[in-house]
Amino acid sequence: NRAMVREGLEIVFALALLAPVVTAFTVQRTPSFVRKHAGATTVSMALGDADEPIVLIGVAADSGCGKSTFMRRLVQNFGGSNVGPLGGGFGNGDGWETNTLVSDDVTVICLDDYHLNDREGRKVTKRTALDGAENNFDLMYEQLAALKSGKSIKKPIYNHVNGTLDTPEEIKPTNIVIVEGLHPFYDERVRELMDFSVYLDISDEIKFAWKIQRDMEERGHSLESIQASIESRKPDFDQFVGPQRAYSDLVISVLPTDLVADDVGKTLKVKMIQREGVDNFDPVYLFDEGSTISWVPCGKKLTCSFPGIKFAYGPDVYFDKEVSVLEMDGKFDNLQELIYVESHLSNTATKFYGELTQQMLKLSDAPGSDNGTGFFQTLCALKIREIYEKITSKKVAADPISA
């Protein structure tokens, strides 16, 4: 029966978290499962069936907006100790140049693979990859629908190294499929397949500050060339990518700080904009649900160097939809003290006291871990785990050992 199946799944997830890491990137997956428990009759359900649904999550963002770090925060919530390129990646024996990441239960697909033309082809059409017309949405919809129904697909590969469309690779269904890229919500058919949608929104001012830091300080580019590069992409981004915010269930918006003058993006104000009325999703709130809150927690329980930290929460309207907005301006000095902030939040989807703080500490060296980008990405990842559990009636084991 289903109760026994769920109990069996809990045992499997717990074992997965305790299992030692095996050869890097070796992942064994199957589109169906068979569980035995206490001598009971063998139960078999095909992945993708009504009783064994595949959860599809979409993440929209421009390049350089922190998608890679966000994927790490997401995958670690599902016991994904073996996370790496499908097939091991280029240079690993029989591996190949791939954009697909896999773990034990999660597949992450890069939607760049659905570019209609390769780099040379776009020179002919004189369109950028941001242009909706440069993406094969018919194939994207067909293959994601097939994957969600439990079928394997032969997905194309866009080779970012040389700009070519390479030999397609086989993708087998897993419990969770995450698609990330420029256009996950652009096509209505694809949009309707999503169980939850996230948009990582970086303001123009912060994009510019980050790109200057990366391209001037690390790559030696001139300020003029950086500005020209940003301006050349902006029209297509505003037309084809930015409007997808209106279709997103959750938006993480990164903005300049209000606490101090800062034109280099070292201090950030970050908002987690949560749409109301979304299936299987209850927005996170601070202190009192539905109230308007402004909170400066710096003091004996939270160390804050200049310019400090300020939180805010309250209802709002975003693209004509009712939302709840949680906001953080500033950065943490000591991540261990984050548990004080965590204790004042509700609907966080944590499984034990301090889990949010623990998840932040696990990736303490990752970009954004001391500010609202990492904080809200981690919260979002926990909420997605909760959504998965609600949709599938499965329980993902948490690891409180290092909390």
Phi, psi and omega in degrees: 000170188292329179297319180291324178297315180299319179296321177298321179295322178299320178296317181297314180298318180297317178296323181298323180287332182270345185291143177291156179291131180264188181311133187308132172068015175272112184234128178250120184226157178212145181282006175217162178224152175231124180239137175244139182213120174052040177075010182287165177300138180299133179249132180226125176227139182279134176298129183106346175288170181301325181274353181220062187290149172264129182265127182249120181246134177249137177231116179256137178189155173284167176293147179075021183254011176092020180297320184298316178295320179298320178299321178297317180295322179292308188294326183296341179283351183245026178068030184274074180286328178261090181245125180185181182294145175302130180076002180095346179085168181298137178088000180250079179064247181270014182288176182213170176289110185227152174255359185271129176253145180225150168225194185299322185231002186233139170239131177247117182252130176271123184285355170302335180296346179258020171302138181287320182237156174280185185299318179292323179296324178289335174293327179287314181284343182060036176239152175269167178292345176287337182291129180303329182290348180265017181231140184270082184287333176298312179291321178303311180296312182302315185283322178291324176295319178296316180297318180294334178272003175098012182258146174285153180229161172251096187268138176295165178234126171264119183275108182289341181288310183245002175075021181257164171263113187268177179302131181302153179243152179275130175245122177263147182293144173231173183300322179234132174239125179248127175249131183227146179159200185280330192227042183291339182241013183289318182266128185300322181297315179293318181302320182290343179283339188287138172273336176198144185231135183233138177236125175265110190247111179254124182296157181301322182296318180287320175305313182297314180298317180293320182291324175298314181299317183286310190276329178278308186283327185258333185241356175076018179285156179277157179299321181296318181292325178294314180297320179295321179296317180294314183294328181291332181271338190301314181302314180292321179298313182295330182275321191250335185254306183308319181300344180293346175302328182294339183257006186266141178282332180214132179238129171257110187254122183254122188229164174295149180293151171261358188276331187201156175293124184205106181256012179245003174073025180280329176246133188234147166255126184234134178245138171252105185263113189247120182287138178277152174077018179274135180304135174065017183226123175246116184303144174288142177223161181251122178066289191223116185299130177087349179278170174252118190237139168231127189220126173248101189275359185297135182164220185290331186260351180217112180286127182226114171276168181303137006265017177089191181225140175225132175250153175214156179205146175170170179282155179200180174237131184225118185050047176065018179239144177288133181222161167248133184242124173252132188228142173226130177237124182115191180215159182277141171273324184225108183298333179300329182280354180301336181300334176295317177292317181304323183293345179259001178259149177234160183062035182279347181069018175285154181261347177204160181298124178095001183295321178301315178297318179299316181297323176294319181293329179299328180241042184297338180267359182279153179303136176085003185289345179257008181220191186292340179294308179293323181298312183281330172298319180293316176301315180298318180298320177295321179293324178292323174300318179296319178299316178302316181294322180292320182289319187264347186062023175258162176241127176268126182291136175260160182242094183275004189300317185264012182294000000 
